Coordinates of C-alpha atoms in Angstrom, one line a residue:
Chain A
M1 CA -12.0 24.2 19.1
T2 CA -15.3 22.3 19.1
S3 CA -15.2 18.6 19.9
T4 CA -17.2 16.0 18.0
L5 CA -19.4 15.7 21.0
D6 CA -20.4 19.4 20.9
V7 CA -21.2 19.1 17.2
E8 CA -23.3 16.0 17.9
R9 CA -25.2 17.8 20.6
K10 CA -25.9 20.8 18.3
H11 CA -26.8 18.7 15.3
P12 CA -28.8 15.5 16.1
S13 CA -28.4 12.6 13.7
A14 CA -30.2 12.6 10.4
V15 CA -31.5 9.1 11.0
D16 CA -33.2 7.3 13.9
D17 CA -31.2 5.1 16.3
K18 CA -32.3 1.8 14.7
T19 CA -31.3 2.9 11.2
R20 CA -28.1 4.2 12.5
S21 CA -27.0 1.0 14.2
L22 CA -27.9 -0.9 11.0
L23 CA -25.9 1.5 8.8
L24 CA -22.8 1.1 11.1
G25 CA -22.8 -2.6 10.4
R26 CA -21.6 -4.3 7.2
P27 CA -24.2 -5.4 4.5
H28 CA -25.1 -9.0 4.1
K29 CA -23.4 -10.8 1.2
H30 CA -25.5 -12.7 -1.3
N31 CA -23.3 -15.4 -2.7
G32 CA -25.9 -17.8 -4.0
A33 CA -25.4 -17.0 -7.7
M34 CA -21.6 -17.2 -7.3
W35 CA -21.8 -20.7 -5.9
L36 CA -24.2 -21.9 -8.6
T37 CA -21.9 -20.6 -11.4
A38 CA -18.8 -22.1 -9.7
S39 CA -20.5 -25.5 -9.5
V40 CA -21.6 -25.5 -13.2
V41 CA -18.0 -24.6 -14.3
L42 CA -16.5 -27.2 -11.9
V43 CA -18.7 -30.0 -13.1
T44 CA -17.9 -29.2 -16.8
V45 CA -14.2 -29.2 -16.0
L46 CA -14.5 -32.6 -14.3
L47 CA -16.3 -34.0 -17.2
V48 CA -13.7 -32.9 -19.7
A49 CA -10.9 -34.1 -17.4
Y50 CA -12.6 -37.5 -17.0
S51 CA -12.8 -37.9 -20.8
L52 CA -9.2 -36.9 -21.2
V53 CA -8.1 -39.6 -18.8
T54 CA -10.5 -42.4 -19.8
N55 CA -10.7 -41.9 -23.6
Q56 CA -8.1 -44.4 -24.9
R57 CA -8.0 -42.8 -28.3
Y58 CA -5.8 -40.0 -26.9
E59 CA -3.0 -42.6 -26.5
W60 CA -1.2 -40.5 -23.9
D61 CA 1.6 -43.0 -23.6
V62 CA 2.4 -42.7 -27.3
A63 CA 2.1 -38.9 -27.1
F64 CA 4.6 -38.8 -24.2
S65 CA 7.1 -41.1 -25.9
W66 CA 7.0 -38.9 -29.1
F67 CA 7.2 -35.8 -26.9
T68 CA 10.7 -36.8 -25.8
S69 CA 11.7 -38.2 -29.3
E70 CA 14.7 -36.8 -31.1
R71 CA 12.7 -36.1 -34.3
L72 CA 10.3 -33.7 -32.6
F73 CA 13.2 -32.1 -30.7
T74 CA 15.1 -31.4 -33.9
G75 CA 11.8 -29.9 -35.3
L76 CA 11.5 -27.8 -32.1
L77 CA 15.0 -26.5 -32.5
R78 CA 14.2 -25.5 -36.1
T79 CA 11.0 -23.8 -34.9
L80 CA 13.0 -21.9 -32.3
G81 CA 15.6 -20.8 -34.8
L82 CA 13.0 -19.8 -37.4
T83 CA 11.1 -17.8 -34.6
A84 CA 14.3 -16.0 -33.6
I85 CA 15.5 -15.2 -37.1
S86 CA 12.1 -14.1 -38.3
M87 CA 11.7 -11.9 -35.2
V88 CA 15.1 -10.2 -35.8
V89 CA 14.1 -9.6 -39.4
G90 CA 10.7 -8.3 -38.3
I91 CA 12.2 -6.0 -35.7
V92 CA 14.8 -4.5 -38.1
V93 CA 12.3 -4.1 -40.8
G94 CA 9.8 -2.7 -38.3
V95 CA 12.2 -0.1 -36.9
C96 CA 13.2 1.0 -40.5
L97 CA 9.6 1.3 -41.6
A98 CA 8.6 3.2 -38.4
L99 CA 11.4 5.7 -38.9
A100 CA 10.5 6.0 -42.6
R101 CA 6.9 6.7 -41.7
L102 CA 7.9 9.4 -39.3
A103 CA 10.4 10.9 -41.8
P104 CA 9.7 14.5 -43.1
N105 CA 10.3 13.2 -46.7
T106 CA 6.7 12.5 -47.8
I107 CA 7.7 10.0 -50.6
V108 CA 9.6 7.9 -48.1
A109 CA 6.8 8.1 -45.6
G110 CA 4.2 7.2 -48.2
V111 CA 6.1 4.2 -49.6
A112 CA 6.6 2.9 -46.0
A113 CA 2.9 3.3 -45.3
F114 CA 2.1 1.4 -48.5
L115 CA 4.4 -1.5 -47.5
V116 CA 2.8 -1.7 -44.0
W117 CA -0.6 -1.7 -45.6
F118 CA 0.3 -4.5 -48.0
F119 CA 2.2 -6.8 -45.6
R120 CA -0.5 -6.4 -43.0
G121 CA -3.4 -6.8 -45.4
V122 CA -2.4 -10.1 -47.1
P123 CA -2.7 -13.1 -44.8
V124 CA 0.6 -14.4 -43.8
F125 CA -0.3 -17.9 -45.0
V126 CA -0.8 -16.5 -48.5
Q127 CA 2.4 -14.5 -48.3
L128 CA 4.3 -17.7 -47.4
L129 CA 2.9 -19.4 -50.4
F130 CA 3.9 -16.5 -52.6
W131 CA 7.5 -16.7 -51.4
G132 CA 7.5 -20.5 -51.8
F133 CA 6.4 -20.0 -55.5
I134 CA 8.7 -17.0 -56.1
A135 CA 10.5 -18.9 -58.8
A136 CA 7.3 -18.9 -60.9
I137 CA 7.5 -15.1 -61.1
Y138 CA 11.2 -14.6 -61.1
P139 CA 13.0 -17.7 -62.3
R140 CA 16.4 -16.0 -62.0
I141 CA 17.5 -13.3 -59.6
E142 CA 19.9 -10.8 -61.1
I143 CA 22.2 -8.3 -59.5
G144 CA 23.3 -5.4 -61.7
V145 CA 22.8 -1.8 -62.7
P146 CA 19.1 -1.0 -63.1
F147 CA 18.2 -1.3 -66.8
G148 CA 21.9 -1.8 -67.4
P149 CA 24.4 -4.6 -67.4
E150 CA 24.1 -7.4 -64.9
F151 CA 26.9 -8.6 -62.7
F152 CA 25.7 -12.1 -61.8
S153 CA 22.5 -14.0 -61.6
V154 CA 21.3 -17.0 -59.6
D155 CA 18.5 -19.5 -60.0
A156 CA 15.7 -18.4 -57.7
N157 CA 15.0 -21.9 -56.5
S158 CA 18.5 -22.4 -55.2
L159 CA 18.5 -19.0 -53.5
I160 CA 15.0 -19.0 -52.0
T161 CA 15.1 -22.3 -50.2
P162 CA 12.0 -23.2 -48.1
F163 CA 13.9 -21.8 -45.1
V164 CA 14.6 -18.5 -46.8
A165 CA 11.0 -18.3 -48.1
A166 CA 9.8 -18.9 -44.5
V167 CA 12.0 -16.2 -43.1
L168 CA 11.0 -13.7 -45.8
G169 CA 7.3 -14.4 -45.4
L170 CA 7.2 -14.4 -41.6
G171 CA 9.8 -11.6 -41.3
L172 CA 8.2 -9.1 -43.7
N173 CA 4.7 -9.7 -42.3
E174 CA 6.1 -9.3 -38.8
G175 CA 8.0 -6.1 -39.8
A176 CA 4.7 -4.5 -40.8
Y177 CA 3.2 -5.2 -37.4
M178 CA 6.4 -4.3 -35.6
S179 CA 6.5 -0.9 -37.4
E180 CA 3.2 0.1 -35.9
I181 CA 4.5 -1.0 -32.4
V182 CA 7.8 0.9 -32.8
R183 CA 6.0 3.9 -34.2
A184 CA 3.6 4.0 -31.2
G185 CA 6.6 3.7 -28.9
L186 CA 8.5 6.6 -30.6
L187 CA 5.5 8.8 -30.5
S188 CA 4.9 8.0 -26.8
V189 CA 8.1 9.8 -25.8
N190 CA 7.5 13.4 -24.8
R191 CA 8.6 16.0 -27.3
G192 CA 10.5 17.8 -24.5
Q193 CA 13.0 14.9 -24.5
T194 CA 14.0 15.5 -28.1
E195 CA 14.2 19.2 -27.4
A196 CA 16.4 18.8 -24.3
A197 CA 18.7 16.5 -26.1
T198 CA 18.8 18.8 -29.1
A199 CA 19.6 21.8 -26.9
L200 CA 22.5 19.8 -25.4
G201 CA 24.0 19.6 -28.9
M202 CA 23.3 15.9 -29.4
R203 CA 23.3 14.6 -33.0
R204 CA 20.2 13.1 -34.5
S205 CA 21.4 9.5 -34.2
A206 CA 22.5 9.9 -30.6
I207 CA 19.1 11.5 -29.7
L208 CA 17.3 8.5 -31.3
F209 CA 19.5 5.7 -29.8
R210 CA 20.4 7.2 -26.5
I211 CA 17.3 9.2 -25.5
I212 CA 14.2 8.3 -27.5
L213 CA 14.5 4.5 -28.2
P214 CA 15.4 3.5 -24.6
Q215 CA 12.3 5.3 -23.4
A216 CA 10.1 4.0 -26.2
M217 CA 11.2 0.5 -25.2
K218 CA 8.7 0.6 -22.3
V219 CA 5.9 0.8 -24.9
I220 CA 7.6 -1.4 -27.5
V221 CA 8.7 -4.4 -25.4
P222 CA 5.4 -5.8 -24.0
P223 CA 3.7 -6.1 -27.4
T224 CA 7.0 -7.4 -28.9
G225 CA 6.9 -10.2 -26.4
N226 CA 3.4 -11.0 -27.4
Q227 CA 4.5 -10.9 -31.1
T228 CA 7.3 -13.3 -30.3
I229 CA 5.0 -15.8 -28.6
S230 CA 2.6 -15.4 -31.5
M231 CA 5.4 -15.9 -34.0
L232 CA 6.4 -19.1 -32.4
K233 CA 3.0 -20.5 -33.1
T234 CA 2.7 -18.9 -36.6
T235 CA 5.9 -20.7 -37.7
S236 CA 3.7 -23.9 -37.8
L237 CA 2.2 -22.4 -41.0
V238 CA 5.6 -23.0 -42.6
S239 CA 4.8 -26.7 -42.7
V240 CA 3.1 -25.8 -46.0
L241 CA 6.6 -25.0 -47.5
A242 CA 7.8 -28.5 -46.4
F243 CA 10.3 -27.0 -44.0
P244 CA 10.6 -29.6 -41.2
E245 CA 9.9 -27.4 -38.1
L246 CA 8.0 -28.8 -35.1
L247 CA 4.6 -29.3 -36.7
Y248 CA 5.9 -30.6 -40.0
S249 CA 8.1 -33.0 -38.2
A250 CA 5.1 -34.3 -36.3
Q251 CA 3.1 -34.6 -39.6
L252 CA 6.0 -36.6 -41.2
V253 CA 5.8 -39.0 -38.3
Y254 CA 2.0 -39.5 -38.3
S255 CA 1.9 -39.8 -42.1
A256 CA 4.0 -42.9 -41.6
N257 CA 2.6 -44.4 -38.4
F258 CA -1.0 -42.9 -38.4
K259 CA -0.7 -41.9 -34.7
T260 CA -2.2 -38.5 -35.7
I261 CA -3.7 -37.4 -32.4
P262 CA -0.8 -38.4 -30.1
L263 CA 1.7 -36.6 -32.3
L264 CA -0.4 -33.4 -32.5
I265 CA -0.6 -33.6 -28.7
A266 CA 3.2 -34.0 -28.4
A267 CA 3.7 -31.0 -30.6
S268 CA 1.2 -29.0 -28.7
M269 CA 2.9 -29.8 -25.4
W270 CA 6.2 -28.4 -26.8
Y271 CA 4.4 -25.2 -28.1
L272 CA 2.8 -24.7 -24.6
L273 CA 6.1 -25.3 -22.8
V274 CA 8.0 -22.8 -24.9
T275 CA 5.3 -20.1 -24.8
S276 CA 5.2 -20.4 -21.0
V277 CA 9.0 -20.0 -20.8
L278 CA 8.8 -17.0 -23.2
S279 CA 6.0 -15.4 -21.1
L280 CA 8.2 -15.7 -18.0
G281 CA 11.1 -14.1 -19.9
Q282 CA 8.8 -11.2 -21.0
Y283 CA 7.9 -10.5 -17.4
F284 CA 11.6 -10.0 -16.5
I285 CA 12.3 -7.8 -19.6
E286 CA 9.3 -5.6 -18.9
R287 CA 10.5 -5.2 -15.4
H288 CA 13.9 -4.1 -16.6
Y289 CA 12.5 -1.4 -18.9
N290 CA 10.2 0.0 -16.3
R291 CA 13.1 1.3 -14.2
G292 CA 13.1 5.0 -13.6
T293 CA 9.3 5.3 -13.9
A294 CA 8.4 4.5 -10.3
T295 CA 9.1 6.8 -7.3
A296 CA 12.1 4.8 -6.0
G297 CA 13.3 4.0 -9.5
R298 CA 12.1 0.4 -9.1
V299 CA 8.7 -0.6 -7.8
N300 CA 8.4 -3.8 -9.6
T301 CA 10.4 -5.9 -7.2
R302 CA 8.4 -8.5 -5.3
A303 CA 9.1 -6.7 -2.0
D304 CA 7.8 -3.4 -3.3
R305 CA 4.7 -5.0 -4.6
R306 CA 4.1 -6.6 -1.2
R307 CA 4.6 -3.2 0.4
I308 CA 2.1 -1.5 -1.9
K309 CA -0.4 -4.4 -1.4
S310 CA -0.2 -4.1 2.4
A311 CA -0.4 -0.3 2.2
T312 CA -3.5 -0.4 0.1
A313 CA -4.9 -3.1 2.3
T314 CA -4.4 -0.8 5.3
T315 CA -6.2 2.0 3.6
T316 CA -9.2 -0.2 2.6
S317 CA -9.5 -1.7 6.1
S318 CA -9.3 1.8 7.7
E319 CA -12.0 3.0 5.3
E320 CA -14.1 0.0 6.2
G321 CA -13.5 0.7 9.9
Q322 CA -14.9 4.2 9.6
P323 CA -18.4 4.7 11.0
Chain B
M1 CA 34.8 39.6 -31.8
N2 CA 33.7 42.1 -29.3
D3 CA 31.7 41.9 -26.1
V4 CA 28.4 41.4 -27.9
M5 CA 27.0 37.9 -27.0
I6 CA 23.8 38.1 -29.1
E7 CA 22.6 40.4 -31.8
A8 CA 19.1 40.0 -33.2
R9 CA 17.8 42.0 -36.1
G10 CA 14.3 42.0 -37.5
V11 CA 13.5 38.5 -36.2
T12 CA 10.1 37.3 -37.4
K13 CA 8.5 33.9 -36.8
N14 CA 5.1 32.5 -38.1
F15 CA 3.1 29.6 -36.9
G16 CA 0.9 29.1 -39.9
D17 CA -1.0 32.4 -40.4
L18 CA -0.2 33.7 -37.0
Q19 CA 2.9 35.9 -36.7
V20 CA 4.3 35.3 -33.2
L21 CA 7.4 37.4 -33.6
K22 CA 7.0 40.7 -35.4
G23 CA 10.6 42.0 -35.9
I24 CA 12.7 41.7 -32.7
D25 CA 15.8 43.8 -32.5
L26 CA 18.1 43.2 -29.6
V27 CA 21.7 43.3 -28.5
I28 CA 22.9 41.4 -25.4
P29 CA 26.3 42.0 -24.1
Q30 CA 28.5 39.3 -22.6
G31 CA 28.2 38.6 -18.9
S32 CA 24.8 40.3 -18.6
V33 CA 21.6 38.9 -17.2
T34 CA 18.6 39.8 -19.4
C35 CA 15.1 39.0 -18.1
I36 CA 12.2 38.8 -20.5
I37 CA 8.7 39.3 -19.1
G38 CA 5.3 39.6 -20.7
P39 CA 1.9 37.9 -20.9
S40 CA 1.5 34.4 -22.3
G41 CA 1.4 34.3 -26.1
S42 CA 3.6 37.4 -26.3
G43 CA 6.3 35.4 -28.1
K44 CA 9.0 35.5 -25.4
S45 CA 9.5 31.7 -25.2
T46 CA 9.5 31.5 -29.0
F47 CA 12.2 34.1 -29.2
L48 CA 14.3 32.3 -26.7
R49 CA 13.9 29.0 -28.6
C50 CA 15.0 30.8 -31.8
I51 CA 18.3 31.7 -30.2
N52 CA 19.4 28.0 -30.2
Q53 CA 17.5 27.1 -33.4
L54 CA 14.9 25.0 -31.6
E55 CA 12.6 27.1 -33.8
S56 CA 13.8 28.3 -37.2
L57 CA 13.5 32.0 -38.1
D58 CA 11.2 33.1 -40.9
G59 CA 12.9 36.5 -41.2
G60 CA 15.8 38.5 -39.9
Y61 CA 18.9 37.1 -38.2
I62 CA 20.4 36.2 -34.9
V63 CA 24.1 36.1 -34.3
V64 CA 25.6 34.4 -31.3
Q65 CA 29.3 35.3 -30.6
G66 CA 29.7 36.4 -34.2
E67 CA 28.2 33.1 -35.6
P68 CA 24.8 33.3 -37.4
V69 CA 22.1 30.9 -36.0
G70 CA 20.7 28.3 -38.4
V71 CA 22.4 29.7 -41.5
K72 CA 26.0 30.0 -42.9
I73 CA 27.6 32.1 -45.5
K74 CA 29.6 30.2 -48.1
N75 CA 31.0 31.7 -51.3
D76 CA 29.0 34.9 -50.8
R77 CA 25.7 32.9 -50.6
L78 CA 23.5 32.2 -47.6
H79 CA 22.9 28.5 -46.9
M80 CA 20.9 26.5 -44.3
K81 CA 23.1 24.9 -41.6
S82 CA 22.8 21.1 -41.4
H83 CA 21.4 19.5 -38.2
A84 CA 25.0 18.6 -37.2
E85 CA 26.3 22.1 -37.8
S86 CA 23.5 23.6 -35.7
A87 CA 24.2 20.9 -33.0
K88 CA 27.8 22.1 -32.9
M89 CA 26.6 25.6 -32.2
R90 CA 24.2 24.4 -29.5
E91 CA 27.0 22.8 -27.5
N92 CA 27.9 26.3 -26.5
I93 CA 24.4 27.4 -25.5
G94 CA 22.8 25.8 -22.4
M95 CA 19.0 25.7 -22.1
V96 CA 16.7 25.1 -19.1
F97 CA 13.1 24.2 -19.7
Q98 CA 9.9 24.9 -17.8
S99 CA 9.2 21.2 -17.6
F100 CA 12.8 20.2 -16.7
N101 CA 12.9 17.5 -19.4
L102 CA 15.4 15.3 -17.5
F103 CA 16.0 11.9 -19.2
P104 CA 13.9 9.6 -17.0
H105 CA 15.8 6.4 -17.9
M106 CA 19.1 7.8 -16.6
T107 CA 20.3 8.6 -13.1
V108 CA 21.0 12.2 -12.2
L109 CA 24.7 11.6 -12.8
Q110 CA 24.1 9.9 -16.1
N111 CA 21.9 12.9 -17.1
I112 CA 24.7 15.3 -16.5
C113 CA 27.5 13.2 -18.1
E114 CA 25.6 12.1 -21.2
A115 CA 26.2 15.1 -23.4
P116 CA 29.8 16.0 -22.4
V117 CA 30.9 12.3 -23.0
R118 CA 28.8 11.6 -26.1
V119 CA 28.9 14.9 -27.8
K120 CA 32.2 16.5 -26.7
R121 CA 33.9 13.2 -26.4
K122 CA 35.5 14.1 -23.1
N123 CA 37.2 11.8 -20.7
P124 CA 34.3 10.1 -18.8
K125 CA 36.3 10.1 -15.6
K126 CA 36.9 13.8 -15.7
V127 CA 33.3 14.5 -16.8
R128 CA 32.2 12.5 -13.8
E129 CA 34.3 14.5 -11.4
R130 CA 33.1 17.8 -12.9
A131 CA 29.5 16.5 -12.7
L132 CA 29.9 15.8 -9.0
E133 CA 31.3 19.3 -8.5
L134 CA 28.3 20.8 -10.3
L135 CA 25.9 18.7 -8.2
E136 CA 27.6 20.1 -5.1
R137 CA 27.1 23.6 -6.5
V138 CA 23.4 23.0 -6.9
G139 CA 23.2 21.3 -3.5
L140 CA 22.3 17.8 -4.7
S141 CA 25.4 15.7 -4.1
A142 CA 23.4 13.1 -2.3
K143 CA 21.1 12.6 -5.3
A144 CA 23.8 11.6 -7.8
D145 CA 22.5 8.0 -8.2
S146 CA 18.8 8.8 -8.0
Y147 CA 16.4 8.6 -10.9
P148 CA 14.7 12.0 -11.8
S149 CA 11.2 10.6 -10.9
S150 CA 12.3 10.4 -7.2
L151 CA 13.2 14.1 -7.1
S152 CA 11.0 17.1 -6.3
G153 CA 10.4 19.6 -9.1
G154 CA 12.9 22.0 -7.6
Q155 CA 15.5 19.3 -7.4
Q156 CA 14.9 18.2 -10.9
Q157 CA 15.3 21.8 -12.2
R158 CA 18.6 22.2 -10.3
V159 CA 19.8 18.9 -12.0
A160 CA 18.7 20.3 -15.3
I161 CA 20.8 23.5 -14.7
A162 CA 23.8 21.3 -13.7
R163 CA 23.2 19.2 -16.9
A164 CA 23.3 22.3 -19.0
L165 CA 26.4 23.7 -17.2
A166 CA 28.3 20.4 -17.7
M167 CA 28.7 21.4 -21.4
E168 CA 30.5 24.6 -20.2
P169 CA 28.3 26.9 -22.3
S170 CA 29.1 30.6 -22.6
L171 CA 25.4 31.4 -22.7
M172 CA 22.4 30.1 -20.7
L173 CA 18.8 30.3 -21.8
F174 CA 16.1 29.8 -19.1
D175 CA 12.5 29.2 -20.4
E176 CA 10.2 29.9 -17.4
P177 CA 12.4 27.8 -15.1
T178 CA 10.2 28.2 -12.1
S179 CA 6.7 28.3 -13.6
A180 CA 6.1 24.5 -13.1
L181 CA 7.2 24.5 -9.5
D182 CA 5.3 24.6 -6.2
P183 CA 5.7 28.0 -4.7
E184 CA 7.9 26.8 -1.8
L185 CA 10.4 25.2 -4.3
V186 CA 10.9 28.4 -6.4
G187 CA 13.5 29.9 -4.1
E188 CA 16.0 27.0 -4.3
V189 CA 16.1 27.3 -8.1
L190 CA 16.4 31.1 -8.1
D191 CA 19.2 30.8 -5.6
V192 CA 21.2 28.6 -8.1
M193 CA 20.5 31.1 -10.9
R194 CA 21.6 34.0 -8.7
G195 CA 24.9 32.2 -8.0
L196 CA 25.3 31.7 -11.7
A197 CA 24.7 35.3 -12.5
R198 CA 27.2 36.3 -9.8
A199 CA 29.8 34.1 -11.5
G200 CA 29.5 36.2 -14.6
M201 CA 27.4 33.8 -16.8
T202 CA 25.5 35.5 -19.7
M203 CA 21.9 34.6 -19.1
I204 CA 18.6 35.2 -20.8
V205 CA 15.7 34.4 -18.5
V206 CA 12.1 34.3 -19.6
T207 CA 10.3 34.5 -16.3
H208 CA 7.3 35.6 -14.2
E209 CA 9.5 36.3 -11.2
I210 CA 9.5 40.1 -11.1
G211 CA 11.5 40.1 -7.9
F212 CA 14.3 38.1 -9.5
A213 CA 14.3 40.3 -12.5
R214 CA 14.6 43.4 -10.3
E215 CA 17.3 42.0 -8.1
V216 CA 19.5 40.0 -10.4
G217 CA 18.7 41.4 -13.9
D218 CA 20.9 43.9 -15.7
H219 CA 18.4 44.4 -18.4
L220 CA 14.6 43.9 -18.5
I221 CA 12.6 43.4 -21.7
F222 CA 8.8 43.6 -21.8
M223 CA 7.3 41.7 -24.7
D224 CA 3.7 41.7 -25.9
G225 CA 2.0 40.7 -29.2
G226 CA 5.2 39.4 -30.7
G227 CA 7.3 42.5 -30.2
I228 CA 9.4 44.3 -27.6
I229 CA 7.3 47.0 -26.1
E230 CA 9.7 48.4 -23.6
Q231 CA 13.2 47.7 -22.3
G232 CA 15.8 49.1 -20.0
D233 CA 17.2 48.9 -16.5
P234 CA 14.9 46.6 -14.5
R235 CA 14.4 49.0 -11.6
T236 CA 13.5 51.9 -13.9
V237 CA 11.2 49.8 -16.1
L238 CA 9.4 48.2 -13.1
Q239 CA 9.1 51.5 -11.1
D240 CA 8.3 53.8 -13.9
P241 CA 7.0 52.0 -16.9
Q242 CA 6.6 54.3 -19.9
H243 CA 4.3 52.3 -22.1
E244 CA 0.6 51.8 -21.3
R245 CA 0.7 48.0 -21.9
T246 CA 3.7 47.6 -19.6
K247 CA 1.8 49.5 -16.9
Q248 CA -1.3 47.3 -17.3
F249 CA 0.8 44.1 -17.2
L250 CA 2.8 45.1 -14.2
A251 CA -0.3 46.2 -12.3
K252 CA -1.7 42.6 -12.8
V253 CA 1.5 40.7 -11.8
I254 CA 2.9 42.7 -8.9

């Protein structure tokens, strides 16, 4: 075996001694531009913060007192309820549309594709207005045999309340987006999984619910979390239907006391608070669905991440240490 | 019922314009180990997948234990089987894939117990006991609660064999079970299969392991271009191939 020394003696260095000693060091860092950018950003932030504190027209005290008021809190509860129900409708519709689009029946797949195109293509604000004015198109809603006798009918305005209109508008629009998310999730699962389950004699529904969907969740859950957070904010559009959710509750107050800005701030604080909580929840749900993917079954625990971080840190430092 | 496990007559299969099976005739007796060898694209995997209806036939028929695959006869007419009817038949046919296809979101034990509990509606406690027995048989008792991703390829394939056996099939299909494995892991999987053959399981093995075919196989089939070129006793076929294409293929792989 030849030692490094032997090799060095046989093959002298490709560079002279001075170059070599320079190359063995670390290069100088030029941080000037970084500091300049940082100071510009910092000064801007300070200016905005100064204005937020000193500009009396924000009326922070009024904002905070309305933030904790019962009226806004009731509105918030309605916003949360509307978000939850619309998301459930959206997810159910989305799963159905996704399965329909993947069905071998071309008529079913085609109609599903059309519905997705329609509910994604028309702005959700316009859809909400349509549902709000549904009675103008269908004054009475009838249940009966198609083109035959009717069993009973109801007045559209008493059936489609502002709340029902909101759920329909938000839910169907969400369903169109969710169907794309669910479809991507289903397609992400390896074909071999279906084959293995089929070969074991599993029935179609069992293959879908026990094998495919649980694996698709990993792809479906993160964007669904985003959709939920986005839905929470989209519910504010429902104020146009005069449904007293968070924003409309705030609007009702400021239309009476003219404290417009403080009330918008109070509503915004609630929106920010809830979206932050939802983001945190999403983190834990994602972690749950990632089990089985990492080597030890679970890498997403804090301890594991620390271990990975320290492991990569060691590699980098050992690389740096190499001459 | 007699001792014929599988009878195939004039089996054809097309993928678009390409005919991948050009009339397969075959009889496989119960308790025998049949190895199918041949170059890639020869149709051997496709034929195997036809046996449990993972691929549908375009012509001819396959009968497994007296029951036709994919079709049924009702009132003197031939009908397609529903997915549920085909599923019922597949309960009796175990299959092992080249890429293992374990369910990654389930532990090893859950992988094995899923089908017997959900499909055969067996007592979960008894299934669990049987699963642990099977894991011992494939030498993986310690891995019962591991997720598949933490196992080596060879271990995953042994779990896949245990999973198929948990359904207590009377026929096992192996689709290149060792082709995706690192060379040093091939032996452990072949050992399990050898044990299974010794226990009298009827097996059809699509493989590139000529040594396994010679040692364990009762019957060897050489396929090329969608048809059976030559078949017979493994030792005879391997030592003294009659057909020119068999000779060429064996010269390359041995």
